[in-house]
């Protein structure tokens, strides 16, 4: 679906942001690029919709080199959500969400219908449609940002630290909403974060990067936690300090899951798992 082939980016001031990256992103999956500040995540993301052009190598979307695509059309066809939502301040919520459908020449009533549907999809009350972005909370603005990106019905959704500026509770809510939406929509999502918990919550695949856009590990969340490639990944996961090492302890009250200090975190799940499709009952 999206292929980075020997991709490098050197900015005009000589900064080597990304060096010889080889990466394949699956259609319909959420791939999270995770790594500390400045490791090249945003640079990689922006190469997909040509906000940044590589200095070497190629980025292919469905087999086509994006360098040969019209950048304006590409940006309309690829959804983009960023931190701080990037909403137009003098346009209402509904006007913001309708931007791309109207630019594409869709009839006004169809664009409005789609905008209202997307507001509902991201959990925004219809009454907010006529507010301006400054009249919304940070979390609500991010929801509008997601609705705006989805209103264009893109196959690909690029998300650059979209929930970075909201408090932890709202952030967890937004992550859960996105996971719910994605289970239904199956978009190809590329999600950038420096937060490993967020990566584990959302990623079908997680690509761990370090300085210079070097890929340290590309794995499913379970593989990453079970088999971190090296100390860098272990530290980034918080395994080096034991944060993810949980224990099951027997107590007079029953079995309890604790952290490495013995602090109770929860219990071992008792819920029945749904049967795999196709297996005999
Ligand atoms: N326009 C630019 N000109 C020069 N250097 C740049 C430019 N944009 C980014 N860089 C540099 O390229 C490197 C990678 O930046 P990038 O924004 O891709 O990293 P990041 O992993 O997304 O970081 P963050 O998590 O802080 O957003 C950094 O060293 C950054 O300073």
mmCIF file with all atom_site columns, N, CA, C and O in Angstrom, residues 2-27:
data_model
loop_
_atom_site.group_PDB
_atom_site.id
_atom_site.type_symbol
_atom_site.label_atom_id
_atom_site.label_alt_id
_atom_site.label_comp_id
_atom_site.label_asym_id
_atom_site.label_entity_id
_atom_site.label_seq_id
_atom_site.pdbx_PDB_ins_code
_atom_site.Cartn_x
_atom_site.Cartn_y
_atom_site.Cartn_z
_atom_site.occupancy
_atom_site.B_iso_or_equiv
_atom_site.pdbx_formal_charge
_atom_site.auth_seq_id
_atom_site.auth_comp_id
_atom_site.auth_asym_id
_atom_site.auth_atom_id
_atom_site.pdbx_PDB_model_num
ATOM 1   N N  . UNK A 1 2  ? 1.663  1.431  1.088  1.00 0.00 ? 2  UNK A N  1
ATOM 2   C CA . UNK A 1 2  ? 2.621  2.543  1.110  1.00 0.00 ? 2  UNK A CA 1
ATOM 3   C C  . UNK A 1 2  ? 4.018  1.941  1.280  1.00 0.00 ? 2  UNK A C  1
ATOM 4   O O  . UNK A 1 2  ? 4.251  1.183  2.222  1.00 0.00 ? 2  UNK A O  1
ATOM 5   N N  . UNK A 1 3  ? 4.895  2.278  0.343  1.00 0.00 ? 3  UNK A N  1
ATOM 6   C CA . UNK A 1 3  ? 6.259  1.733  0.397  1.00 0.00 ? 3  UNK A CA 1
ATOM 7   C C  . UNK A 1 3  ? 7.283  2.849  0.390  1.00 0.00 ? 3  UNK A C  1
ATOM 8   O O  . UNK A 1 3  ? 7.256  3.703  -0.504 1.00 0.00 ? 3  UNK A O  1
ATOM 9   N N  . UNK A 1 4  ? 8.159  2.806  1.363  1.00 0.00 ? 4  UNK A N  1
ATOM 10  C CA . UNK A 1 4  ? 9.325  3.697  1.357  1.00 0.00 ? 4  UNK A CA 1
ATOM 11  C C  . UNK A 1 4  ? 10.485 2.876  0.799  1.00 0.00 ? 4  UNK A C  1
ATOM 12  O O  . UNK A 1 4  ? 10.807 1.817  1.347  1.00 0.00 ? 4  UNK A O  1
ATOM 13  N N  . UNK A 1 5  ? 11.066 3.354  -0.302 1.00 0.00 ? 5  UNK A N  1
ATOM 14  C CA . UNK A 1 5  ? 12.167 2.607  -0.914 1.00 0.00 ? 5  UNK A CA 1
ATOM 15  C C  . UNK A 1 5  ? 13.441 3.434  -0.862 1.00 0.00 ? 5  UNK A C  1
ATOM 16  O O  . UNK A 1 5  ? 13.551 4.445  -1.563 1.00 0.00 ? 5  UNK A O  1
ATOM 17  N N  . UNK A 1 6  ? 14.354 3.011  -0.010 1.00 0.00 ? 6  UNK A N  1
ATOM 18  C CA . UNK A 1 6  ? 15.659 3.690  0.162  1.00 0.00 ? 6  UNK A CA 1
ATOM 19  C C  . UNK A 1 6  ? 15.484 5.201  0.288  1.00 0.00 ? 6  UNK A C  1
ATOM 20  O O  . UNK A 1 6  ? 16.130 5.968  -0.431 1.00 0.00 ? 6  UNK A O  1
ATOM 21  N N  . UNK A 1 7  ? 14.601 5.607  1.183  1.00 0.00 ? 7  UNK A N  1
ATOM 22  C CA . UNK A 1 7  ? 14.250 7.024  1.285  1.00 0.00 ? 7  UNK A CA 1
ATOM 23  C C  . UNK A 1 7  ? 15.170 7.757  2.258  1.00 0.00 ? 7  UNK A C  1
ATOM 24  O O  . UNK A 1 7  ? 15.366 7.333  3.400  1.00 0.00 ? 7  UNK A O  1
ATOM 25  N N  . UNK A 1 8  ? 15.721 8.871  1.782  1.00 0.00 ? 8  UNK A N  1
ATOM 26  C CA . UNK A 1 8  ? 16.516 9.756  2.647  1.00 0.00 ? 8  UNK A CA 1
ATOM 27  C C  . UNK A 1 8  ? 15.999 11.171 2.508  1.00 0.00 ? 8  UNK A C  1
ATOM 28  O O  . UNK A 1 8  ? 15.465 11.551 1.462  1.00 0.00 ? 8  UNK A O  1
ATOM 29  N N  . UNK A 1 9  ? 16.153 11.945 3.588  1.00 0.00 ? 9  UNK A N  1
ATOM 30  C CA . UNK A 1 9  ? 15.820 13.367 3.513  1.00 0.00 ? 9  UNK A CA 1
ATOM 31  C C  . UNK A 1 9  ? 16.897 14.174 4.217  1.00 0.00 ? 9  UNK A C  1
ATOM 32  O O  . UNK A 1 9  ? 17.166 13.983 5.406  1.00 0.00 ? 9  UNK A O  1
ATOM 33  N N  . UNK A 1 10 ? 17.509 15.051 3.434  1.00 0.00 ? 10 UNK A N  1
ATOM 34  C CA . UNK A 1 10 ? 18.452 16.008 4.012  1.00 0.00 ? 10 UNK A CA 1
ATOM 35  C C  . UNK A 1 10 ? 17.858 17.382 3.785  1.00 0.00 ? 10 UNK A C  1
ATOM 36  O O  . UNK A 1 10 ? 17.575 17.760 2.641  1.00 0.00 ? 10 UNK A O  1
ATOM 37  N N  . UNK A 1 11 ? 17.619 18.125 4.878  1.00 0.00 ? 11 UNK A N  1
ATOM 38  C CA . UNK A 1 11 ? 17.051 19.475 4.739  1.00 0.00 ? 11 UNK A CA 1
ATOM 39  C C  . UNK A 1 11 ? 18.136 20.426 4.230  1.00 0.00 ? 11 UNK A C  1
ATOM 40  O O  . UNK A 1 11 ? 19.337 20.135 4.357  1.00 0.00 ? 11 UNK A O  1
ATOM 41  N N  . UNK A 1 12 ? 17.713 21.566 3.640  1.00 0.00 ? 12 UNK A N  1
ATOM 42  C CA . UNK A 1 12 ? 18.693 22.461 3.016  1.00 0.00 ? 12 UNK A CA 1
ATOM 43  C C  . UNK A 1 12 ? 19.825 22.899 3.956  1.00 0.00 ? 12 UNK A C  1
ATOM 44  O O  . UNK A 1 12 ? 20.937 23.171 3.518  1.00 0.00 ? 12 UNK A O  1
ATOM 45  N N  . UNK A 1 13 ? 19.548 22.929 5.283  1.00 0.00 ? 13 UNK A N  1
ATOM 46  C CA . UNK A 1 13 ? 20.622 23.335 6.216  1.00 0.00 ? 13 UNK A CA 1
ATOM 47  C C  . UNK A 1 13 ? 21.576 22.193 6.547  1.00 0.00 ? 13 UNK A C  1
ATOM 48  O O  . UNK A 1 13 ? 22.454 22.320 7.392  1.00 0.00 ? 13 UNK A O  1
ATOM 49  N N  . UNK A 1 14 ? 21.391 21.037 5.878  1.00 0.00 ? 14 UNK A N  1
ATOM 50  C CA . UNK A 1 14 ? 22.316 19.916 6.077  1.00 0.00 ? 14 UNK A CA 1
ATOM 51  C C  . UNK A 1 14 ? 21.832 18.884 7.087  1.00 0.00 ? 14 UNK A C  1
ATOM 52  O O  . UNK A 1 14 ? 22.479 17.852 7.268  1.00 0.00 ? 14 UNK A O  1
ATOM 53  N N  . UNK A 1 15 ? 20.682 19.151 7.752  1.00 0.00 ? 15 UNK A N  1
ATOM 54  C CA . UNK A 1 15 ? 20.166 18.169 8.722  1.00 0.00 ? 15 UNK A CA 1
ATOM 55  C C  . UNK A 1 15 ? 19.730 16.902 7.991  1.00 0.00 ? 15 UNK A C  1
ATOM 56  O O  . UNK A 1 15 ? 18.905 16.944 7.080  1.00 0.00 ? 15 UNK A O  1
ATOM 57  N N  . UNK A 1 16 ? 20.306 15.775 8.420  1.00 0.00 ? 16 UNK A N  1
ATOM 58  C CA . UNK A 1 16 ? 19.910 14.486 7.827  1.00 0.00 ? 16 UNK A CA 1
ATOM 59  C C  . UNK A 1 16 ? 18.797 13.907 8.692  1.00 0.00 ? 16 UNK A C  1
ATOM 60  O O  . UNK A 1 16 ? 19.050 13.290 9.734  1.00 0.00 ? 16 UNK A O  1
ATOM 61  N N  . UNK A 1 17 ? 17.552 14.135 8.283  1.00 0.00 ? 17 UNK A N  1
ATOM 62  C CA . UNK A 1 17 ? 16.405 13.751 9.107  1.00 0.00 ? 17 UNK A CA 1
ATOM 63  C C  . UNK A 1 17 ? 16.107 12.264 8.989  1.00 0.00 ? 17 UNK A C  1
ATOM 64  O O  . UNK A 1 17 ? 15.719 11.614 9.958  1.00 0.00 ? 17 UNK A O  1
ATOM 65  N N  . UNK A 1 18 ? 16.288 11.727 7.797  1.00 0.00 ? 18 UNK A N  1
ATOM 66  C CA . UNK A 1 18 ? 15.927 10.336 7.510  1.00 0.00 ? 18 UNK A CA 1
ATOM 67  C C  . UNK A 1 18 ? 16.991 9.761  6.595  1.00 0.00 ? 18 UNK A C  1
ATOM 68  O O  . UNK A 1 18 ? 17.401 10.416 5.648  1.00 0.00 ? 18 UNK A O  1
ATOM 69  N N  . UNK A 1 19 ? 17.448 8.540  6.887  1.00 0.00 ? 19 UNK A N  1
ATOM 70  C CA . UNK A 1 19 ? 18.534 7.985  6.100  1.00 0.00 ? 19 UNK A CA 1
ATOM 71  C C  . UNK A 1 19 ? 18.216 6.580  5.613  1.00 0.00 ? 19 UNK A C  1
ATOM 72  O O  . UNK A 1 19 ? 18.126 5.653  6.411  1.00 0.00 ? 19 UNK A O  1
ATOM 73  N N  . UNK A 1 20 ? 18.009 6.458  4.314  1.00 0.00 ? 20 UNK A N  1
ATOM 74  C CA . UNK A 1 20 ? 17.869 5.150  3.664  1.00 0.00 ? 20 UNK A CA 1
ATOM 75  C C  . UNK A 1 20 ? 16.810 4.257  4.308  1.00 0.00 ? 20 UNK A C  1
ATOM 76  O O  . UNK A 1 20 ? 17.081 3.118  4.667  1.00 0.00 ? 20 UNK A O  1
ATOM 77  N N  . UNK A 1 21 ? 15.602 4.790  4.432  1.00 0.00 ? 21 UNK A N  1
ATOM 78  C CA . UNK A 1 21 ? 14.526 4.033  5.077  1.00 0.00 ? 21 UNK A CA 1
ATOM 79  C C  . UNK A 1 21 ? 13.830 3.109  4.088  1.00 0.00 ? 21 UNK A C  1
ATOM 80  O O  . UNK A 1 21 ? 13.482 3.504  2.982  1.00 0.00 ? 21 UNK A O  1
ATOM 81  N N  . UNK A 1 22 ? 13.669 1.862  4.523  1.00 0.00 ? 22 UNK A N  1
ATOM 82  C CA . UNK A 1 22 ? 12.903 0.845  3.782  1.00 0.00 ? 22 UNK A CA 1
ATOM 83  C C  . UNK A 1 22 ? 11.737 0.463  4.670  1.00 0.00 ? 22 UNK A C  1
ATOM 84  O O  . UNK A 1 22 ? 11.946 -0.012 5.794  1.00 0.00 ? 22 UNK A O  1
ATOM 85  N N  . UNK A 1 23 ? 10.517 0.681  4.196  1.00 0.00 ? 23 UNK A N  1
ATOM 86  C CA . UNK A 1 23 ? 9.379  0.419  5.060  1.00 0.00 ? 23 UNK A CA 1
ATOM 87  C C  . UNK A 1 23 ? 8.169  0.103  4.210  1.00 0.00 ? 23 UNK A C  1
ATOM 88  O O  . UNK A 1 23 ? 7.921  0.773  3.206  1.00 0.00 ? 23 UNK A O  1
ATOM 89  N N  . UNK A 1 24 ? 7.421  -0.922 4.620  1.00 0.00 ? 24 UNK A N  1
ATOM 90  C CA . UNK A 1 24 ? 6.192  -1.274 3.902  1.00 0.00 ? 24 UNK A CA 1
ATOM 91  C C  . UNK A 1 24 ? 5.022  -1.150 4.867  1.00 0.00 ? 24 UNK A C  1
ATOM 92  O O  . UNK A 1 24 ? 5.044  -1.749 5.946  1.00 0.00 ? 24 UNK A O  1
ATOM 93  N N  . UNK A 1 25 ? 4.008  -0.360 4.508  1.00 0.00 ? 25 UNK A N  1
ATOM 94  C CA . UNK A 1 25 ? 2.843  -0.184 5.374  1.00 0.00 ? 25 UNK A CA 1
ATOM 95  C C  . UNK A 1 25 ? 1.638  -0.857 4.734  1.00 0.00 ? 25 UNK A C  1
ATOM 96  O O  . UNK A 1 25 ? 1.325  -0.619 3.567  1.00 0.00 ? 25 UNK A O  1
ATOM 97  N N  . UNK A 1 26 ? 0.976  -1.706 5.528  1.00 0.00 ? 26 UNK A N  1
ATOM 98  C CA . UNK A 1 26 ? -0.144 -2.519 5.002  1.00 0.00 ? 26 UNK A CA 1
ATOM 99  C C  . UNK A 1 26 ? -1.415 -1.700 4.828  1.00 0.00 ? 26 UNK A C  1
ATOM 100 O O  . UNK A 1 26 ? -1.712 -0.835 5.657  1.00 0.00 ? 26 UNK A O  1
ATOM 101 N N  . UNK A 1 27 ? -2.161 -2.042 3.797  1.00 0.00 ? 27 UNK A N  1
ATOM 102 C CA . UNK A 1 27 ? -3.472 -1.438 3.558  1.00 0.00 ? 27 UNK A CA 1
ATOM 103 C C  . UNK A 1 27 ? -4.429 -1.829 4.693  1.00 0.00 ? 27 UNK A C  1
ATOM 104 O O  . UNK A 1 27 ? -4.425 -2.965 5.170  1.00 0.00 ? 27 UNK A O  1
#
